[in-house]
mmCIF file of N, CA and C in Angstrom:
data_model
loop_
_atom_site.group_PDB
_atom_site.id
_atom_site.type_symbol
_atom_site.label_atom_id
_atom_site.label_comp_id
_atom_site.label_asym_id
_atom_site.label_seq_id
_atom_site.Cartn_x
_atom_site.Cartn_y
_atom_site.Cartn_z
ATOM 1 N N MET S 1 113.372 -119.080 -16.091
ATOM 2 C CA MET S 1 114.686 -118.486 -16.187
ATOM 3 C C MET S 1 114.590 -117.259 -17.094
ATOM 4 N N PRO S 2 115.091 -116.096 -16.670
ATOM 5 C CA PRO S 2 115.008 -114.888 -17.502
ATOM 6 C C PRO S 2 115.932 -114.971 -18.704
ATOM 7 N N ARG S 3 115.493 -114.323 -19.789
ATOM 8 C CA ARG S 3 116.321 -114.244 -21.003
ATOM 9 C C ARG S 3 117.407 -113.210 -20.802
ATOM 10 N N SER S 4 118.558 -113.485 -21.347
ATOM 11 C CA SER S 4 119.616 -112.472 -21.311
ATOM 12 C C SER S 4 119.632 -111.738 -22.647
ATOM 13 N N ILE S 5 119.801 -110.443 -22.599
ATOM 14 C CA ILE S 5 119.824 -109.605 -23.800
ATOM 15 C C ILE S 5 121.226 -109.041 -23.952
ATOM 16 N N VAL S 6 121.777 -109.187 -25.138
ATOM 17 C CA VAL S 6 123.116 -108.696 -25.421
ATOM 18 C C VAL S 6 123.020 -107.315 -26.045
ATOM 19 N N GLN S 7 123.729 -106.346 -25.504
ATOM 20 C CA GLN S 7 123.779 -105.012 -26.092
ATOM 21 C C GLN S 7 124.764 -105.031 -27.251
ATOM 22 N N ILE S 8 124.325 -104.526 -28.419
ATOM 23 C CA ILE S 8 125.170 -104.542 -29.618
ATOM 24 C C ILE S 8 125.735 -103.152 -29.917
ATOM 25 N N GLY S 9 125.505 -102.163 -29.124
ATOM 26 C CA GLY S 9 126.070 -100.845 -29.404
ATOM 27 C C GLY S 9 125.082 -99.951 -30.113
ATOM 28 N N SER S 10 125.573 -98.872 -30.660
ATOM 29 C CA SER S 10 124.700 -97.896 -31.303
ATOM 30 C C SER S 10 124.432 -98.275 -32.754
ATOM 31 N N PRO S 11 123.373 -97.685 -33.344
ATOM 32 C CA PRO S 11 123.034 -97.999 -34.734
ATOM 33 C C PRO S 11 124.184 -97.707 -35.674
ATOM 34 N N SER S 12 124.305 -98.537 -36.697
ATOM 35 C CA SER S 12 125.343 -98.323 -37.701
ATOM 36 C C SER S 12 124.831 -97.373 -38.776
ATOM 37 N N PRO S 13 125.709 -96.680 -39.476
ATOM 38 C CA PRO S 13 125.268 -95.783 -40.548
ATOM 39 C C PRO S 13 124.720 -96.569 -41.732
ATOM 40 N N ARG S 14 123.911 -95.900 -42.566
ATOM 41 C CA ARG S 14 123.295 -96.537 -43.722
ATOM 42 C C ARG S 14 124.324 -96.964 -44.753
ATOM 43 N N CYS S 15 125.405 -96.262 -44.872
ATOM 44 C CA CYS S 15 126.382 -96.621 -45.895
ATOM 45 C C CYS S 15 127.785 -96.425 -45.367
ATOM 46 N N SER S 16 128.708 -97.001 -46.086
ATOM 47 C CA SER S 16 130.101 -96.842 -45.706
ATOM 48 C C SER S 16 130.861 -96.226 -46.868
ATOM 49 N N PHE S 17 131.769 -95.346 -46.526
ATOM 50 C CA PHE S 17 132.575 -94.694 -47.542
ATOM 51 C C PHE S 17 134.016 -95.083 -47.303
ATOM 52 N N ASP S 18 134.701 -95.499 -48.349
ATOM 53 C CA ASP S 18 136.113 -95.777 -48.168
ATOM 54 C C ASP S 18 136.960 -95.021 -49.175
ATOM 55 N N GLY S 19 136.473 -93.833 -49.572
ATOM 56 C CA GLY S 19 137.303 -92.905 -50.295
ATOM 57 C C GLY S 19 137.657 -93.256 -51.714
ATOM 58 N N PHE S 20 136.849 -93.984 -52.434
ATOM 59 C CA PHE S 20 137.152 -94.334 -53.818
ATOM 60 C C PHE S 20 137.211 -93.079 -54.661
ATOM 61 N N GLY S 21 138.305 -92.860 -55.352
ATOM 62 C CA GLY S 21 138.441 -91.763 -56.311
ATOM 63 C C GLY S 21 138.343 -90.384 -55.713
ATOM 64 N N GLY S 22 138.442 -90.246 -54.420
ATOM 65 C CA GLY S 22 138.395 -88.938 -53.803
ATOM 66 C C GLY S 22 136.982 -88.443 -53.595
ATOM 67 N N ASP S 23 136.203 -88.305 -54.657
ATOM 68 C CA ASP S 23 134.868 -87.740 -54.546
ATOM 69 C C ASP S 23 133.783 -88.801 -54.498
ATOM 70 N N PHE S 24 134.083 -90.003 -54.899
ATOM 71 C CA PHE S 24 133.054 -91.014 -55.026
ATOM 72 C C PHE S 24 133.164 -92.041 -53.913
ATOM 73 N N PRO S 25 132.074 -92.273 -53.186
ATOM 74 C CA PRO S 25 132.109 -93.261 -52.112
ATOM 75 C C PRO S 25 131.923 -94.667 -52.658
ATOM 76 N N THR S 26 132.349 -95.639 -51.871
ATOM 77 C CA THR S 26 131.983 -97.020 -52.134
ATOM 78 C C THR S 26 130.795 -97.283 -51.238
ATOM 79 N N PHE S 27 129.710 -97.739 -51.802
ATOM 80 C CA PHE S 27 128.480 -97.840 -51.054
ATOM 81 C C PHE S 27 128.120 -99.278 -50.748
ATOM 82 N N SER S 28 127.672 -99.516 -49.550
ATOM 83 C CA SER S 28 127.187 -100.828 -49.150
ATOM 84 C C SER S 28 125.730 -100.713 -48.743
ATOM 85 N N PRO S 29 124.787 -101.232 -49.553
ATOM 86 C CA PRO S 29 123.370 -101.120 -49.219
ATOM 87 C C PRO S 29 122.965 -102.047 -48.094
ATOM 88 N N LEU S 30 123.886 -102.844 -47.593
ATOM 89 C CA LEU S 30 123.538 -103.821 -46.578
ATOM 90 C C LEU S 30 123.495 -103.218 -45.181
ATOM 91 N N CYS S 31 124.044 -102.014 -44.998
ATOM 92 C CA CYS S 31 123.947 -101.344 -43.709
ATOM 93 C C CYS S 31 122.546 -100.779 -43.608
ATOM 94 N N SER S 32 121.949 -100.845 -42.465
ATOM 95 C CA SER S 32 120.567 -100.389 -42.352
ATOM 96 C C SER S 32 120.505 -99.003 -41.739
ATOM 97 N N ASP S 33 119.381 -98.305 -42.001
ATOM 98 C CA ASP S 33 119.166 -96.984 -41.432
ATOM 99 C C ASP S 33 119.052 -97.061 -39.922
ATOM 100 N N VAL S 34 118.322 -98.034 -39.447
ATOM 101 C CA VAL S 34 118.081 -98.158 -38.025
ATOM 102 C C VAL S 34 118.398 -99.586 -37.611
ATOM 103 N N VAL S 35 119.246 -99.714 -36.649
ATOM 104 C CA VAL S 35 119.587 -101.034 -36.138
ATOM 105 C C VAL S 35 119.179 -101.067 -34.681
ATOM 106 N N SER S 36 118.491 -102.107 -34.295
ATOM 107 C CA SER S 36 118.073 -102.249 -32.914
ATOM 108 C C SER S 36 119.290 -102.283 -32.005
ATOM 109 N N ARG S 37 119.200 -101.590 -30.891
ATOM 110 C CA ARG S 37 120.309 -101.592 -29.937
ATOM 111 C C ARG S 37 120.336 -102.876 -29.126
ATOM 112 N N ARG S 38 119.269 -103.621 -29.183
ATOM 113 C CA ARG S 38 119.210 -104.879 -28.456
ATOM 114 C C ARG S 38 118.993 -106.014 -29.431
ATOM 115 N N SER S 39 119.646 -107.095 -29.161
ATOM 116 C CA SER S 39 119.509 -108.255 -30.022
ATOM 117 C C SER S 39 119.602 -109.492 -29.152
ATOM 118 N N TYR S 40 118.826 -110.511 -29.481
ATOM 119 C CA TYR S 40 118.852 -111.744 -28.714
ATOM 120 C C TYR S 40 120.020 -112.629 -29.125
ATOM 121 N N TYR S 41 120.616 -112.346 -30.243
ATOM 122 C CA TYR S 41 121.778 -113.107 -30.690
ATOM 123 C C TYR S 41 122.599 -112.228 -31.611
ATOM 124 N N HIS S 42 123.817 -112.619 -31.834
ATOM 125 C CA HIS S 42 124.700 -111.854 -32.706
ATOM 126 C C HIS S 42 124.860 -112.609 -34.024
ATOM 127 N N LYS S 43 124.457 -111.983 -35.116
ATOM 128 C CA LYS S 43 124.598 -112.598 -36.440
ATOM 129 C C LYS S 43 126.019 -112.419 -36.942
ATOM 130 N N LEU S 44 126.497 -113.397 -37.671
ATOM 131 C CA LEU S 44 127.778 -113.256 -38.337
ATOM 132 C C LEU S 44 127.626 -112.267 -39.479
ATOM 133 N N PRO S 45 128.624 -111.438 -39.731
ATOM 134 C CA PRO S 45 128.505 -110.472 -40.833
ATOM 135 C C PRO S 45 128.466 -111.188 -42.178
ATOM 136 N N GLN S 46 127.682 -110.617 -43.102
ATOM 137 C CA GLN S 46 127.630 -111.182 -44.447
ATOM 138 C C GLN S 46 128.915 -110.845 -45.190
ATOM 139 N N LEU S 47 129.342 -111.781 -46.035
ATOM 140 C CA LEU S 47 130.505 -111.522 -46.868
ATOM 141 C C LEU S 47 130.093 -110.601 -47.999
ATOM 142 N N LEU S 48 130.855 -109.547 -48.200
ATOM 143 C CA LEU S 48 130.536 -108.562 -49.230
ATOM 144 C C LEU S 48 131.471 -108.715 -50.415
ATOM 145 N N TYR S 49 130.916 -108.493 -51.588
ATOM 146 C CA TYR S 49 131.688 -108.410 -52.817
ATOM 147 C C TYR S 49 131.813 -106.941 -53.179
ATOM 148 N N LYS S 50 132.997 -106.538 -53.572
ATOM 149 C CA LYS S 50 133.210 -105.202 -54.115
ATOM 150 C C LYS S 50 133.198 -105.359 -55.623
ATOM 151 N N LEU S 51 132.228 -104.729 -56.276
ATOM 152 C CA LEU S 51 132.102 -104.794 -57.731
ATOM 153 C C LEU S 51 132.408 -103.432 -58.328
ATOM 154 N N SER S 52 133.136 -103.425 -59.417
ATOM 155 C CA SER S 52 133.407 -102.213 -60.160
ATOM 156 C C SER S 52 132.345 -102.112 -61.264
ATOM 157 N N ILE S 53 131.673 -100.975 -61.339
ATOM 158 C CA ILE S 53 130.636 -100.754 -62.349
ATOM 159 C C ILE S 53 131.218 -99.841 -63.424
ATOM 160 N N LEU S 54 131.325 -100.367 -64.652
ATOM 161 C CA LEU S 54 131.872 -99.612 -65.777
ATOM 162 C C LEU S 54 130.737 -98.935 -66.530
ATOM 163 N N LYS S 55 130.824 -97.598 -66.622
ATOM 164 C CA LYS S 55 129.800 -96.833 -67.341
ATOM 165 C C LYS S 55 130.171 -96.722 -68.817
ATOM 166 N N LEU S 56 129.220 -96.299 -69.636
ATOM 167 C CA LEU S 56 129.437 -96.164 -71.076
ATOM 168 C C LEU S 56 130.541 -95.175 -71.424
ATOM 169 N N ASP S 57 130.734 -94.174 -70.580
ATOM 170 C CA ASP S 57 131.772 -93.179 -70.868
ATOM 171 C C ASP S 57 133.177 -93.646 -70.482
ATOM 172 N N GLY S 58 133.299 -94.874 -69.990
ATOM 173 C CA GLY S 58 134.592 -95.429 -69.630
ATOM 174 C C GLY S 58 134.981 -95.237 -68.178
ATOM 175 N N SER S 59 134.243 -94.398 -67.458
ATOM 176 C CA SER S 59 134.528 -94.221 -66.035
ATOM 177 C C SER S 59 133.873 -95.356 -65.246
ATOM 178 N N SER S 60 134.311 -95.525 -64.027
ATOM 179 C CA SER S 60 133.754 -96.596 -63.203
ATOM 180 C C SER S 60 133.647 -96.145 -61.755
ATOM 181 N N PHE S 61 132.888 -96.894 -60.992
ATOM 182 C CA PHE S 61 132.736 -96.664 -59.560
ATOM 183 C C PHE S 61 132.501 -98.020 -58.911
ATOM 184 N N ASP S 62 132.689 -98.076 -57.603
ATOM 185 C CA ASP S 62 132.552 -99.332 -56.876
ATOM 186 C C ASP S 62 131.293 -99.345 -56.015
ATOM 187 N N VAL S 63 130.703 -100.520 -55.907
ATOM 188 C CA VAL S 63 129.612 -100.765 -54.964
ATOM 189 C C VAL S 63 129.937 -102.049 -54.216
ATOM 190 N N GLN S 64 129.356 -102.201 -53.050
ATOM 191 C CA GLN S 64 129.505 -103.432 -52.287
ATOM 192 C C GLN S 64 128.141 -104.068 -52.127
ATOM 193 N N VAL S 65 128.086 -105.363 -52.408
ATOM 194 C CA VAL S 65 126.849 -106.124 -52.273
ATOM 195 C C VAL S 65 127.177 -107.469 -51.629
ATOM 196 N N ALA S 66 126.171 -108.092 -51.058
ATOM 197 C CA ALA S 66 126.362 -109.421 -50.486
ATOM 198 C C ALA S 66 126.651 -110.407 -51.599
ATOM 199 N N ARG S 67 127.413 -111.430 -51.285
ATOM 200 C CA ARG S 67 127.727 -112.434 -52.313
ATOM 201 C C ARG S 67 126.481 -113.194 -52.740
ATOM 202 N N THR S 68 125.426 -113.110 -51.953
ATOM 203 C CA THR S 68 124.161 -113.780 -52.271
ATOM 204 C C THR S 68 123.164 -112.836 -52.938
ATOM 205 N N SER S 69 123.629 -111.688 -53.420
ATOM 206 C CA SER S 69 122.742 -110.678 -54.009
ATOM 207 C C SER S 69 122.163 -111.111 -55.343
ATOM 208 N N SER S 70 121.007 -110.548 -55.629
ATOM 209 C CA SER S 70 120.379 -110.722 -56.935
ATOM 210 C C SER S 70 120.780 -109.544 -57.822
ATOM 211 N N VAL S 71 120.455 -109.654 -59.090
ATOM 212 C CA VAL S 71 120.707 -108.552 -60.029
ATOM 213 C C VAL S 71 119.974 -107.297 -59.548
ATOM 214 N N ALA S 72 118.745 -107.455 -59.059
ATOM 215 C CA ALA S 72 117.975 -106.310 -58.560
ATOM 216 C C ALA S 72 118.694 -105.617 -57.407
ATOM 217 N N GLU S 73 119.340 -106.372 -56.554
ATOM 218 C CA GLU S 73 120.059 -105.773 -55.431
ATOM 219 C C GLU S 73 121.311 -105.029 -55.886
ATOM 220 N N VAL S 74 121.951 -105.480 -56.937
ATOM 221 C CA VAL S 74 123.080 -104.743 -57.503
ATOM 222 C C VAL S 74 122.568 -103.423 -58.086
ATOM 223 N N LYS S 75 121.439 -103.472 -58.777
ATOM 224 C CA LYS S 75 120.839 -102.243 -59.315
ATOM 225 C C LYS S 75 120.504 -101.265 -58.201
ATOM 226 N N GLU S 76 119.978 -101.758 -57.092
ATOM 227 C CA GLU S 76 119.667 -100.896 -55.953
ATOM 228 C C GLU S 76 120.930 -100.243 -55.393
ATOM 229 N N ALA S 77 122.028 -100.994 -55.339
ATOM 230 C CA ALA S 77 123.292 -100.437 -54.862
ATOM 231 C C ALA S 77 123.770 -99.326 -55.797
ATOM 232 N N ILE S 78 123.579 -99.506 -57.095
ATOM 233 C CA ILE S 78 123.952 -98.477 -58.075
ATOM 234 C C ILE S 78 123.091 -97.239 -57.876
ATOM 235 N N GLU S 79 121.797 -97.429 -57.713
ATOM 236 C CA GLU S 79 120.890 -96.301 -57.477
ATOM 237 C C GLU S 79 121.288 -95.550 -56.212
ATOM 238 N N ASP S 80 121.587 -96.287 -55.155
ATOM 239 C CA ASP S 80 121.982 -95.666 -53.894
ATOM 240 C C ASP S 80 123.298 -94.904 -54.039
ATOM 241 N N PHE S 81 124.232 -95.426 -54.827
ATOM 242 C CA PHE S 81 125.490 -94.732 -55.065
ATOM 243 C C PHE S 81 125.221 -93.344 -55.647
ATOM 244 N N PHE S 82 124.373 -93.252 -56.649
ATOM 245 C CA PHE S 82 124.088 -91.963 -57.274
ATOM 246 C C PHE S 82 123.238 -91.076 -56.376
ATOM 247 N N HIS S 83 122.401 -91.685 -55.566
ATOM 248 C CA HIS S 83 121.587 -90.911 -54.624
ATOM 249 C C HIS S 83 122.474 -90.249 -53.570
ATOM 250 N N LEU S 84 123.536 -90.938 -53.149
ATOM 251 C CA LEU S 84 124.411 -90.429 -52.096
ATOM 252 C C LEU S 84 125.516 -89.517 -52.595
ATOM 253 N N SER S 85 125.765 -89.505 -53.899
ATOM 254 C CA SER S 85 126.835 -88.653 -54.423
ATOM 255 C C SER S 85 126.311 -87.780 -55.559
ATOM 256 N N PRO S 86 125.298 -86.925 -55.268
ATOM 257 C CA PRO S 86 124.746 -86.087 -56.331
ATOM 258 C C PRO S 86 125.733 -85.017 -56.777
ATOM 259 N N LYS S 87 125.650 -84.678 -58.043
ATOM 260 C CA LYS S 87 126.467 -83.605 -58.613
ATOM 261 C C LYS S 87 125.673 -82.302 -58.539
ATOM 262 N N ASP S 88 126.377 -81.183 -58.435
ATOM 263 C CA ASP S 88 125.713 -79.884 -58.444
ATOM 264 C C ASP S 88 124.972 -79.702 -59.763
ATOM 265 N N GLY S 89 123.721 -79.281 -59.679
ATOM 266 C CA GLY S 89 122.930 -79.034 -60.870
ATOM 267 C C GLY S 89 122.371 -80.290 -61.517
ATOM 268 N N GLN S 90 122.619 -81.452 -60.939
ATOM 269 C CA GLN S 90 122.119 -82.702 -61.517
ATOM 270 C C GLN S 90 120.652 -82.876 -61.148
ATOM 271 N N ASP S 91 119.856 -83.163 -62.152
ATOM 272 C CA ASP S 91 118.439 -83.405 -61.916
ATOM 273 C C ASP S 91 118.244 -84.779 -61.300
ATOM 274 N N GLU S 92 117.042 -84.998 -60.779
ATOM 275 C CA GLU S 92 116.683 -86.302 -60.223
ATOM 276 C C GLU S 92 116.740 -87.353 -61.328
ATOM 277 N N ILE S 93 117.321 -88.507 -61.027
ATOM 278 C CA ILE S 93 117.454 -89.582 -62.010
ATOM 279 C C ILE S 93 116.181 -90.417 -62.033
ATOM 280 N N SER S 94 115.660 -90.661 -63.214
ATOM 281 C CA SER S 94 114.496 -91.536 -63.388
ATOM 282 C C SER S 94 115.005 -92.962 -63.593
ATOM 283 N N TRP S 95 115.033 -93.737 -62.509
ATOM 284 C CA TRP S 95 115.595 -95.082 -62.585
ATOM 285 C C TRP S 95 114.754 -96.012 -63.440
ATOM 286 N N SER S 96 113.445 -95.799 -63.502
ATOM 287 C CA SER S 96 112.628 -96.643 -64.384
ATOM 288 C C SER S 96 113.028 -96.398 -65.839
ATOM 289 N N HIS S 97 113.388 -95.158 -66.171
ATOM 290 C CA HIS S 97 113.870 -94.840 -67.517
ATOM 291 C C HIS S 97 115.244 -95.476 -67.762
ATOM 292 N N VAL S 98 116.134 -95.341 -66.778
ATOM 293 C CA VAL S 98 117.485 -95.912 -66.912
ATOM 294 C C VAL S 98 117.400 -97.410 -67.153
ATOM 295 N N TRP S 99 116.682 -98.123 -66.277
ATOM 296 C CA TRP S 99 116.628 -99.586 -66.403
ATOM 297 C C TRP S 99 115.755 -100.032 -67.566
ATOM 298 N N GLY S 100 114.961 -99.127 -68.129
ATOM 299 C CA GLY S 100 114.208 -99.444 -69.338
ATOM 300 C C GLY S 100 115.069 -99.417 -70.595
ATOM 301 N N HIS S 101 116.196 -98.701 -70.538
ATOM 302 C CA HIS S 101 117.076 -98.570 -71.704
ATOM 303 C C HIS S 101 118.453 -99.215 -71.514
ATOM 304 N N PHE S 102 118.813 -99.463 -70.284
ATOM 305 C CA PHE S 102 120.124 -100.008 -69.981
ATOM 306 C C PHE S 102 119.983 -101.279 -69.152
ATOM 307 N N CYS S 103 121.015 -102.083 -69.196
ATOM 308 C CA CYS S 103 121.051 -103.276 -68.355
ATOM 309 C C CYS S 103 122.477 -103.465 -67.870
ATOM 310 N N LEU S 104 122.650 -104.372 -66.948
ATOM 311 C CA LEU S 104 123.982 -104.745 -66.500
ATOM 312 C C LEU S 104 124.451 -105.913 -67.344
ATOM 313 N N SER S 105 125.756 -106.016 -67.540
ATOM 314 C CA SER S 105 126.306 -107.177 -68.249
ATOM 315 C C SER S 105 127.597 -107.601 -67.573
ATOM 316 N N PHE S 106 127.900 -108.866 -67.733
ATOM 317 C CA PHE S 106 129.127 -109.434 -67.181
ATOM 318 C C PHE S 106 129.689 -110.410 -68.189
ATOM 319 N N GLU S 107 130.926 -110.152 -68.621
ATOM 320 C CA GLU S 107 131.601 -110.986 -69.615
ATOM 321 C C GLU S 107 130.715 -111.241 -70.838
ATOM 322 N N GLY S 108 130.057 -110.174 -71.316
ATOM 323 C CA GLY S 108 129.239 -110.245 -72.524
ATOM 324 C C GLY S 108 127.837 -110.780 -72.320
ATOM 325 N N GLN S 109 127.519 -111.248 -71.132
ATOM 326 C CA GLN S 109 126.182 -111.789 -70.862
ATOM 327 C C GLN S 109 125.334 -110.723 -70.173
ATOM 328 N N LYS S 110 124.181 -110.429 -70.743
ATOM 329 C CA LYS S 110 123.292 -109.408 -70.182
ATOM 330 C C LYS S 110 122.563 -109.965 -68.969
ATOM 331 N N LEU S 111 122.525 -109.172 -67.913
ATOM 332 C CA LEU S 111 121.888 -109.566 -66.665
ATOM 333 C C LEU S 111 120.494 -108.942 -66.620
ATOM 334 N N VAL S 112 119.555 -109.542 -67.332
ATOM 335 C CA VAL S 112 118.222 -108.949 -67.472
ATOM 336 C C VAL S 112 117.188 -109.540 -66.527
ATOM 337 N N ASN S 113 117.482 -110.655 -65.883
ATOM 338 C CA ASN S 113 116.560 -111.256 -64.927
ATOM 339 C C ASN S 113 116.899 -110.727 -63.534
ATOM 340 N N ASP S 114 116.069 -109.808 -63.026
ATOM 341 C CA ASP S 114 116.333 -109.185 -61.727
ATOM 342 C C ASP S 114 116.363 -110.178 -60.574
ATOM 343 N N LYS S 115 115.703 -111.308 -60.734
ATOM 344 C CA LYS S 115 115.645 -112.294 -59.647
ATOM 345 C C LYS S 115 116.846 -113.241 -59.638
ATOM 346 N N ALA S 116 117.646 -113.227 -60.704
ATOM 347 C CA ALA S 116 118.812 -114.112 -60.796
ATOM 348 C C ALA S 116 119.876 -113.659 -59.808
ATOM 349 N N TYR S 117 120.546 -114.626 -59.219
ATOM 350 C CA TYR S 117 121.626 -114.333 -58.284
ATOM 351 C C TYR S 117 122.921 -114.101 -59.052
ATOM 352 N N ILE S 118 123.713 -113.136 -58.587
ATOM 353 C CA ILE S 118 124.931 -112.797 -59.310
ATOM 354 C C ILE S 118 125.907 -113.968 -59.347
ATOM 355 N N ARG S 119 125.869 -114.809 -58.347
ATOM 356 C CA ARG S 119 126.785 -115.960 -58.343
ATOM 357 C C ARG S 119 126.474 -116.939 -59.473
ATOM 358 N N SER S 120 125.233 -116.930 -59.972
ATOM 359 C CA SER S 120 124.879 -117.827 -61.077
ATOM 360 C C SER S 120 125.547 -117.410 -62.392
ATOM 361 N N PHE S 121 126.050 -116.177 -62.454
ATOM 362 C CA PHE S 121 126.769 -115.694 -63.638
ATOM 363 C C PHE S 121 128.281 -115.814 -63.452
ATOM 364 N N GLY S 122 128.698 -116.308 -62.303
ATOM 365 C CA GLY S 122 130.123 -116.434 -62.023
ATOM 366 C C GLY S 122 130.749 -115.156 -61.503
ATOM 367 N N ILE S 123 129.935 -114.189 -61.109
ATOM 368 C CA ILE S 123 130.449 -112.924 -60.584
ATOM 369 C C ILE S 123 131.019 -113.156 -59.188
ATOM 370 N N LYS S 124 132.230 -112.613 -58.977
ATOM 371 C CA LYS S 124 132.880 -112.761 -57.678
ATOM 372 C C LYS S 124 133.509 -111.434 -57.266
ATOM 373 N N ASP S 125 134.031 -111.419 -56.066
ATOM 374 C CA ASP S 125 134.621 -110.214 -55.501
ATOM 375 C C ASP S 125 135.679 -109.630 -56.439
ATOM 376 N N GLY S 126 135.600 -108.313 -56.667
ATOM 377 C CA GLY S 126 136.576 -107.611 -57.492
ATOM 378 C C GLY S 126 136.254 -107.581 -58.974
ATOM 379 N N ASP S 127 135.183 -108.262 -59.404
ATOM 380 C CA ASP S 127 134.841 -108.293 -60.827
ATOM 381 C C ASP S 127 134.263 -106.965 -61.295
ATOM 382 N N GLN S 128 134.320 -106.780 -62.619
ATOM 383 C CA GLN S 128 133.755 -105.589 -63.246
ATOM 384 C C GLN S 128 132.450 -105.956 -63.937
ATOM 385 N N VAL S 129 131.410 -105.201 -63.615
ATOM 386 C CA VAL S 129 130.099 -105.357 -64.235
ATOM 387 C C VAL S 129 129.856 -104.094 -65.045
ATOM 388 N N CYS S 130 129.334 -104.251 -66.252
ATOM 389 C CA CYS S 130 129.145 -103.104 -67.153
ATOM 390 C C CYS S 130 127.704 -102.641 -67.170
ATOM 391 N N LEU S 131 127.539 -101.350 -67.306
ATOM 392 C CA LEU S 131 126.234 -100.749 -67.529
ATOM 393 C C LEU S 131 126.126 -100.553 -69.031
ATOM 394 N N ASP S 132 125.246 -101.308 -69.685
ATOM 395 C CA ASP S 132 125.155 -101.343 -71.143
ATOM 396 C C ASP S 132 123.774 -100.979 -71.646
ATOM 397 N N LEU S 133 123.741 -100.553 -72.908
ATOM 398 C CA LEU S 133 122.467 -100.445 -73.605
ATOM 399 C C LEU S 133 121.952 -101.861 -73.837
ATOM 400 N N PHE S 134 120.654 -102.026 -73.894
ATOM 401 C CA PHE S 134 120.100 -103.369 -74.072
ATOM 402 C C PHE S 134 120.587 -104.043 -75.348
ATOM 403 N N TYR S 135 120.788 -103.279 -76.420
ATOM 404 C CA TYR S 135 121.124 -103.875 -77.705
ATOM 405 C C TYR S 135 122.621 -103.918 -78.004
ATOM 406 N N TYR S 136 123.455 -103.376 -77.141
ATOM 407 C CA TYR S 136 124.889 -103.287 -77.420
ATOM 408 C C TYR S 136 125.679 -103.568 -76.150
ATOM 409 N N SER S 137 126.742 -104.294 -76.283
ATOM 410 C CA SER S 137 127.609 -104.558 -75.132
ATOM 411 C C SER S 137 128.998 -104.013 -75.430
ATOM 412 N N HIS S 138 129.440 -103.019 -74.644
ATOM 413 C CA HIS S 138 130.772 -102.442 -74.823
ATOM 414 C C HIS S 138 131.792 -103.083 -73.897
ATOM 415 N N CYS S 139 131.344 -103.951 -73.031
ATOM 416 C CA CYS S 139 132.209 -104.532 -72.024
ATOM 417 C C CYS S 139 132.856 -105.796 -72.559
ATOM 418 N N LEU S 140 134.129 -105.712 -72.839
ATOM 419 C CA LEU S 140 134.867 -106.867 -73.324
ATOM 420 C C LEU S 140 135.912 -107.252 -72.301
ATOM 421 N N VAL S 141 135.826 -108.458 -71.813
ATOM 422 C CA VAL S 141 136.763 -108.915 -70.783
ATOM 423 C C VAL S 141 137.568 -110.056 -71.329
#
């Protein structure tokens, strides 16, 4: 008996923008650059969390990650956000330098284990995660 192949349409874009703050996109790293036009089955979409990232200067931006994401995947979403929204005259960001001096924190707890899942810290959709210096936490919730 021949296999049936379901057409899923054209490739989806790498990221999605939903107009946060006018100039800043909300980024979802879960969209892929290239999606096969053919699939043997249709996967259910992953549930995404929208997280607000609070910077040291008090400004914030949003990223979207899967609810099953690790700390490393949240960091990747942050990196992708800055990669997709460069400022005029801004030099290339050295992420190894950034993550060597800064970490993410949630409700005063530093998220230093990249392999830890965000759900293990109680992070849920709509929560604010802070970008902090390793030795100081400015994020008070």
